[in-house]
Amino acid sequence: MNPAPHLALIGAGIAGLSCATMLQQARLEVSLFDKARSPGGRMSTRRGDDWQCDHGAQYLTARHAEFRAEVARWQQAGVADLWEPRLWRFDGDSREHRESTVERFVGIPAMTAPARYLASTLSVQALANIQQIRRQAHGWQVCSAEYGGLETRLSAVLLAVPAPQVAPLFKQLAPELVALAGRAVMRGSWALMLRFAAPVDLTFDAAFVNQGPLRWIARNSSKPGRNGEESWLLHARPEWSGAHLEDDPERVAAALLDAFGQLGGLAPQDWTAHRWRYADTEPPLDEGCAWRPDIGLGLCGDWLNGGKVEGAWLSGRALAEQVLRSFVEC
Ligand code: FAD
């Protein structure tokens, strides 16, 4: 009897995790690699001595029936729940209190929780920065900066990484997949995490901001299941971030804190800045995923499917379905 096909999946963000979960459920062997310390990718949380703050994805929405069922499963497992912030919008001179009908979900106790939950049943090698994919006589091999040659005799290698990170890995192997990734324009974003010794006396928990350098602000501590010191998150708008991507963090923090102050915010006890070089895609593609069954190379990720956590999760499933169809047909 032939052994089950063995695949490598590079990137343990929500797209890679959803893809690997479905492949493993179909009894394929999947090895996941991520260069970061822990899974989750842009669904991420910074932790300090007595504080934490989600500094990537702020919440997720679930519209597609399959994803709604998955989020319900996460709620059942205690790793996600509804977040109902007092939501405002600042728009020039007007400030409006929004009674939102959108359901917003967050990871519990941090935005990383759903990813950790999915990763717990998968084989994930962290701190493995994959730098090369080699074609060998009996399949593919992946090599990392840290360990050199890792898995060999792979039937397929799937990338679940931001679009600009596709070319270095696939450039000699699949030019049309590289060209597809080249169509996705990913934008940067500055995030500023603020810590306060006491709760901040503002009458809102989150706000969309359509003025100045800010796009979004949120009282991280208002999300369910959080503890520790009060923390707030400020996200800069993509256009502003693009123009200031190479600025030093102090300069960025000064501009964002000034804008926060104009909305009633206070000076924090301390702050931490994080630069996302690839935060979102504008405009996102709607390919769903990409798969070359003839050579066993594929792509998934938010940038292929409308952006956002939901798009990423669905993209991973779409790729898994295509891969499974190929292996079943073989
Ligand atoms: P990622 O999460 O980026 O995962 C890719 C993974 O690949 C990473 O873990 C990375 O370490 C790994 N990787 C890359 N290259 C290599 C390599 N060579 N070797 C090994 N590993 C590698 N979405 C929402 O739905 N709601 C929001 O409110 C929201 N806000 C956001 C705010 C910000 C600032 C940012 C940055 C994103 C936000 N998003 C939001 C988008 C959301 O986070 C993403 O759509 C989603 O998390 C993308 O998942 P992914 O798996 O496609 O990619």
PDB file of C-alpha atoms in Angstrom, residues 4-170:
ATOM      1  CA  ALA A   4      -0.218   8.746   2.605  1.00  0.00           C
ATOM      2  CA  PRO A   5       1.076  11.737   0.651  1.00  0.00           C
ATOM      3  CA  HIS A   6       3.255  14.014   2.779  1.00  0.00           C
ATOM      4  CA  LEU A   7       2.899  17.767   2.277  1.00  0.00           C
ATOM      5  CA  ALA A   8       4.686  20.816   3.671  1.00  0.00           C
ATOM      6  CA  LEU A   9       2.758  23.966   4.470  1.00  0.00           C
ATOM      7  CA  ILE A  10       4.754  27.158   4.987  1.00  0.00           C
ATOM      8  CA  GLY A  11       3.012  29.718   7.210  1.00  0.00           C
ATOM      9  CA  ALA A  12       0.961  28.937  10.334  1.00  0.00           C
ATOM     10  CA  GLY A  13      -1.372  31.924  10.100  1.00  0.00           C
ATOM     11  CA  ILE A  14      -5.094  31.232   9.984  1.00  0.00           C
ATOM     12  CA  ALA A  15      -4.984  30.301   6.248  1.00  0.00           C
ATOM     13  CA  GLY A  16      -2.228  27.718   6.709  1.00  0.00           C
ATOM     14  CA  LEU A  17      -3.891  26.319   9.819  1.00  0.00           C
ATOM     15  CA  SER A  18      -7.289  25.904   8.165  1.00  0.00           C
ATOM     16  CA  CYS A  19      -5.680  24.260   5.114  1.00  0.00           C
ATOM     17  CA  ALA A  20      -3.582  21.886   7.221  1.00  0.00           C
ATOM     18  CA  THR A  21      -6.544  20.968   9.428  1.00  0.00           C
ATOM     19  CA  MET A  22      -8.641  19.901   6.453  1.00  0.00           C
ATOM     20  CA  LEU A  23      -5.791  17.962   4.821  1.00  0.00           C
ATOM     21  CA  GLN A  24      -4.991  16.168   8.047  1.00  0.00           C
ATOM     22  CA  GLN A  25      -8.658  15.293   8.571  1.00  0.00           C
ATOM     23  CA  ALA A  26      -8.479  13.604   5.150  1.00  0.00           C
ATOM     24  CA  ARG A  27      -5.525  11.567   6.500  1.00  0.00           C
ATOM     25  CA  LEU A  28      -2.775  13.314   4.566  1.00  0.00           C
ATOM     26  CA  GLU A  29       0.468  13.900   6.430  1.00  0.00           C
ATOM     27  CA  VAL A  30       1.122  17.633   6.817  1.00  0.00           C
ATOM     28  CA  SER A  31       4.205  19.352   8.254  1.00  0.00           C
ATOM     29  CA  LEU A  32       3.644  23.044   9.029  1.00  0.00           C
ATOM     30  CA  PHE A  33       6.518  25.501   9.344  1.00  0.00           C
ATOM     31  CA  ASP A  34       6.518  29.088  10.588  1.00  0.00           C
ATOM     32  CA  LYS A  35       9.355  31.496  11.108  1.00  0.00           C
ATOM     33  CA  ALA A  36       7.648  33.064  14.145  1.00  0.00           C
ATOM     34  CA  ARG A  37       7.821  31.821  17.725  1.00  0.00           C
ATOM     35  CA  SER A  38       4.151  30.801  17.762  1.00  0.00           C
ATOM     36  CA  PRO A  39       1.307  30.308  15.286  1.00  0.00           C
ATOM     37  CA  GLY A  40      -1.262  32.954  14.337  1.00  0.00           C
ATOM     38  CA  GLY A  41       0.579  35.271  11.945  1.00  0.00           C
ATOM     39  CA  ARG A  42      -1.262  38.584  11.827  1.00  0.00           C
ATOM     40  CA  MET A  43      -3.776  37.402  14.451  1.00  0.00           C
ATOM     41  CA  SER A  44      -1.271  38.369  17.079  1.00  0.00           C
ATOM     42  CA  THR A  45      -0.952  39.645  20.627  1.00  0.00           C
ATOM     43  CA  ARG A  46       1.945  41.348  22.398  1.00  0.00           C
ATOM     44  CA  ARG A  47       2.411  40.442  26.052  1.00  0.00           C
ATOM     45  CA  GLY A  48       4.361  42.226  28.786  1.00  0.00           C
ATOM     46  CA  ASP A  49       4.733  41.732  32.549  1.00  0.00           C
ATOM     47  CA  ASP A  50       1.179  42.735  33.387  1.00  0.00           C
ATOM     48  CA  TRP A  51      -0.382  43.719  30.110  1.00  0.00           C
ATOM     49  CA  GLN A  52      -1.375  42.347  26.731  1.00  0.00           C
ATOM     50  CA  CYS A  53      -2.584  43.929  23.518  1.00  0.00           C
ATOM     51  CA  ASP A  54      -3.802  42.553  20.177  1.00  0.00           C
ATOM     52  CA  HIS A  55      -1.756  44.500  17.667  1.00  0.00           C
ATOM     53  CA  GLY A  56      -2.737  42.810  14.381  1.00  0.00           C
ATOM     54  CA  ALA A  57      -6.291  41.730  13.572  1.00  0.00           C
ATOM     55  CA  GLN A  58      -8.645  43.442  15.989  1.00  0.00           C
ATOM     56  CA  TYR A  59     -11.686  41.249  15.597  1.00  0.00           C
ATOM     57  CA  LEU A  60     -13.152  38.938  13.012  1.00  0.00           C
ATOM     58  CA  THR A  61     -16.483  38.820  11.276  1.00  0.00           C
ATOM     59  CA  ALA A  62     -18.153  35.629  10.047  1.00  0.00           C
ATOM     60  CA  ARG A  63     -20.575  35.740   7.136  1.00  0.00           C
ATOM     61  CA  HIS A  64     -19.990  32.497   5.234  1.00  0.00           C
ATOM     62  CA  ALA A  65     -21.912  29.516   6.694  1.00  0.00           C
ATOM     63  CA  GLU A  66     -18.807  27.314   6.925  1.00  0.00           C
ATOM     64  CA  PHE A  67     -16.831  29.972   8.754  1.00  0.00           C
ATOM     65  CA  ARG A  68     -19.753  30.751  11.061  1.00  0.00           C
ATOM     66  CA  ALA A  69     -19.793  27.063  12.010  1.00  0.00           C
ATOM     67  CA  GLU A  70     -16.045  27.175  12.674  1.00  0.00           C
ATOM     68  CA  VAL A  71     -16.361  30.267  14.862  1.00  0.00           C
ATOM     69  CA  ALA A  72     -19.176  28.544  16.773  1.00  0.00           C
ATOM     70  CA  ARG A  73     -16.769  25.630  17.322  1.00  0.00           C
ATOM     71  CA  TRP A  74     -14.163  28.067  18.650  1.00  0.00           C
ATOM     72  CA  GLN A  75     -16.779  29.587  20.979  1.00  0.00           C
ATOM     73  CA  GLN A  76     -17.671  26.110  22.200  1.00  0.00           C
ATOM     74  CA  ALA A  77     -13.987  25.454  22.910  1.00  0.00           C
ATOM     75  CA  GLY A  78     -13.714  28.766  24.809  1.00  0.00           C
ATOM     76  CA  VAL A  79     -11.157  30.307  22.437  1.00  0.00           C
ATOM     77  CA  ALA A  80     -13.410  32.983  20.863  1.00  0.00           C
ATOM     78  CA  ASP A  81     -16.394  35.085  21.832  1.00  0.00           C
ATOM     79  CA  LEU A  82     -18.448  38.092  20.830  1.00  0.00           C
ATOM     80  CA  TRP A  83     -17.053  41.538  21.530  1.00  0.00           C
ATOM     81  CA  GLU A  84     -19.625  44.305  21.791  1.00  0.00           C
ATOM     82  CA  PRO A  85     -17.651  47.534  22.158  1.00  0.00           C
ATOM     83  CA  ARG A  86     -19.209  50.959  22.557  1.00  0.00           C
ATOM     84  CA  LEU A  87     -18.295  51.925  19.026  1.00  0.00           C
ATOM     85  CA  TRP A  88     -17.793  55.463  17.730  1.00  0.00           C
ATOM     86  CA  ARG A  89     -16.784  57.024  14.473  1.00  0.00           C
ATOM     87  CA  PHE A  90     -14.725  60.194  14.224  1.00  0.00           C
ATOM     88  CA  ASP A  91     -15.116  61.955  10.923  1.00  0.00           C
ATOM     89  CA  GLY A  92     -13.621  65.431  10.789  1.00  0.00           C
ATOM     90  CA  ASP A  93     -15.752  67.609  13.058  1.00  0.00           C
ATOM     91  CA  SER A  94     -18.453  65.009  13.562  1.00  0.00           C
ATOM     92  CA  ARG A  95     -18.349  62.207  16.067  1.00  0.00           C
ATOM     93  CA  GLU A  96     -21.046  59.630  15.889  1.00  0.00           C
ATOM     94  CA  HIS A  97     -22.030  56.816  18.174  1.00  0.00           C
ATOM     95  CA  ARG A  98     -22.650  53.751  16.023  1.00  0.00           C
ATOM     96  CA  GLU A  99     -25.187  51.164  17.044  1.00  0.00           C
ATOM     97  CA  SER A 100     -23.564  48.425  15.051  1.00  0.00           C
ATOM     98  CA  THR A 101     -25.430  45.369  13.839  1.00  0.00           C
ATOM     99  CA  VAL A 102     -22.175  43.643  12.816  1.00  0.00           C
ATOM    100  CA  GLU A 103     -21.180  40.711  15.024  1.00  0.00           C
ATOM    101  CA  ARG A 104     -17.528  41.044  16.018  1.00  0.00           C
ATOM    102  CA  PHE A 105     -15.675  38.062  17.454  1.00  0.00           C
ATOM    103  CA  VAL A 106     -12.323  38.050  19.247  1.00  0.00           C
ATOM    104  CA  GLY A 107      -9.979  35.327  20.424  1.00  0.00           C
ATOM    105  CA  ILE A 108     -10.177  34.479  24.146  1.00  0.00           C
ATOM    106  CA  PRO A 109      -8.051  35.379  26.111  1.00  0.00           C
ATOM    107  CA  ALA A 110      -6.132  36.891  23.168  1.00  0.00           C
ATOM    108  CA  MET A 111      -6.456  37.162  19.414  1.00  0.00           C
ATOM    109  CA  THR A 112      -3.929  34.334  19.038  1.00  0.00           C
ATOM    110  CA  ALA A 113      -6.207  31.815  20.775  1.00  0.00           C
ATOM    111  CA  PRO A 114      -8.058  30.324  17.757  1.00  0.00           C
ATOM    112  CA  ALA A 115      -4.715  29.754  15.990  1.00  0.00           C
ATOM    113  CA  ARG A 116      -3.208  28.062  19.032  1.00  0.00           C
ATOM    114  CA  TYR A 117      -6.318  25.903  19.294  1.00  0.00           C
ATOM    115  CA  LEU A 118      -6.028  24.770  15.655  1.00  0.00           C
ATOM    116  CA  ALA A 119      -2.268  24.280  15.938  1.00  0.00           C
ATOM    117  CA  SER A 120      -2.676  22.012  18.971  1.00  0.00           C
ATOM    118  CA  THR A 121      -3.753  19.101  16.764  1.00  0.00           C
ATOM    119  CA  LEU A 122      -1.198  19.742  13.991  1.00  0.00           C
ATOM    120  CA  SER A 123       2.514  19.234  13.546  1.00  0.00           C
ATOM    121  CA  VAL A 124       3.910  22.790  13.605  1.00  0.00           C
ATOM    122  CA  GLN A 125       7.602  23.595  13.641  1.00  0.00           C
ATOM    123  CA  ALA A 126       8.088  27.150  14.920  1.00  0.00           C
ATOM    124  CA  LEU A 127      11.179  29.318  14.363  1.00  0.00           C
ATOM    125  CA  ALA A 128      11.756  27.713  10.956  1.00  0.00           C
ATOM    126  CA  ASN A 129      12.244  30.397   8.320  1.00  0.00           C
ATOM    127  CA  ILE A 130      11.878  28.483   5.052  1.00  0.00           C
ATOM    128  CA  GLN A 131      14.274  29.934   2.530  1.00  0.00           C
ATOM    129  CA  GLN A 132      14.418  27.366  -0.224  1.00  0.00           C
ATOM    130  CA  ILE A 133      12.274  24.700  -1.851  1.00  0.00           C
ATOM    131  CA  ARG A 134      14.263  22.130  -3.825  1.00  0.00           C
ATOM    132  CA  ARG A 135      13.073  19.739  -6.506  1.00  0.00           C
ATOM    133  CA  GLN A 136      14.469  16.238  -5.940  1.00  0.00           C
ATOM    134  CA  ALA A 137      14.102  12.920  -7.713  1.00  0.00           C
ATOM    135  CA  HIS A 138      11.377  11.707  -5.310  1.00  0.00           C
ATOM    136  CA  GLY A 139       9.560  14.949  -4.545  1.00  0.00           C
ATOM    137  CA  TRP A 140      10.182  18.327  -2.931  1.00  0.00           C
ATOM    138  CA  GLN A 141      12.454  19.278  -0.058  1.00  0.00           C
ATOM    139  CA  VAL A 142      12.094  22.371   2.127  1.00  0.00           C
ATOM    140  CA  CYS A 143      15.133  24.048   3.698  1.00  0.00           C
ATOM    141  CA  SER A 144      15.188  26.586   6.508  1.00  0.00           C
ATOM    142  CA  ALA A 145      17.718  29.219   7.515  1.00  0.00           C
ATOM    143  CA  GLU A 146      18.030  27.647  10.969  1.00  0.00           C
ATOM    144  CA  TYR A 147      18.161  23.922  10.215  1.00  0.00           C
ATOM    145  CA  GLY A 148      19.145  23.508   6.552  1.00  0.00           C
ATOM    146  CA  GLY A 149      17.333  20.632   4.781  1.00  0.00           C
ATOM    147  CA  LEU A 150      14.131  19.647   6.589  1.00  0.00           C
ATOM    148  CA  GLU A 151      11.440  17.419   5.127  1.00  0.00           C
ATOM    149  CA  THR A 152      12.180  15.506   1.916  1.00  0.00           C
ATOM    150  CA  ARG A 153      10.136  13.413  -0.548  1.00  0.00           C
ATOM    151  CA  LEU A 154       7.228  15.823  -0.260  1.00  0.00           C
ATOM    152  CA  SER A 155       4.314  15.362  -2.659  1.00  0.00           C
ATOM    153  CA  ALA A 156       3.397  19.066  -2.433  1.00  0.00           C
ATOM    154  CA  VAL A 157       4.540  22.344  -0.922  1.00  0.00           C
ATOM    155  CA  LEU A 158       1.882  24.920  -0.092  1.00  0.00           C
ATOM    156  CA  LEU A 159       2.590  28.541   0.806  1.00  0.00           C
ATOM    157  CA  ALA A 160       0.284  30.410   3.191  1.00  0.00           C
ATOM    158  CA  VAL A 161       2.417  33.561   3.435  1.00  0.00           C
ATOM    159  CA  PRO A 162       1.858  37.230   2.488  1.00  0.00           C
ATOM    160  CA  ALA A 163       2.048  37.813  -1.285  1.00  0.00           C
ATOM    161  CA  PRO A 164       5.487  39.506  -1.361  1.00  0.00           C
ATOM    162  CA  GLN A 165       6.974  36.452   0.368  1.00  0.00           C
ATOM    163  CA  VAL A 166       5.937  34.093  -2.451  1.00  0.00           C
ATOM    164  CA  ALA A 167       8.541  35.139  -5.046  1.00  0.00           C
ATOM    165  CA  PRO A 168      11.697  34.250  -3.062  1.00  0.00           C
ATOM    166  CA  LEU A 169      10.391  30.687  -2.578  1.00  0.00           C
ATOM    167  CA  PHE A 170       8.682  29.935  -5.908  1.00  0.00           C
TER     168      PHE A 170
END
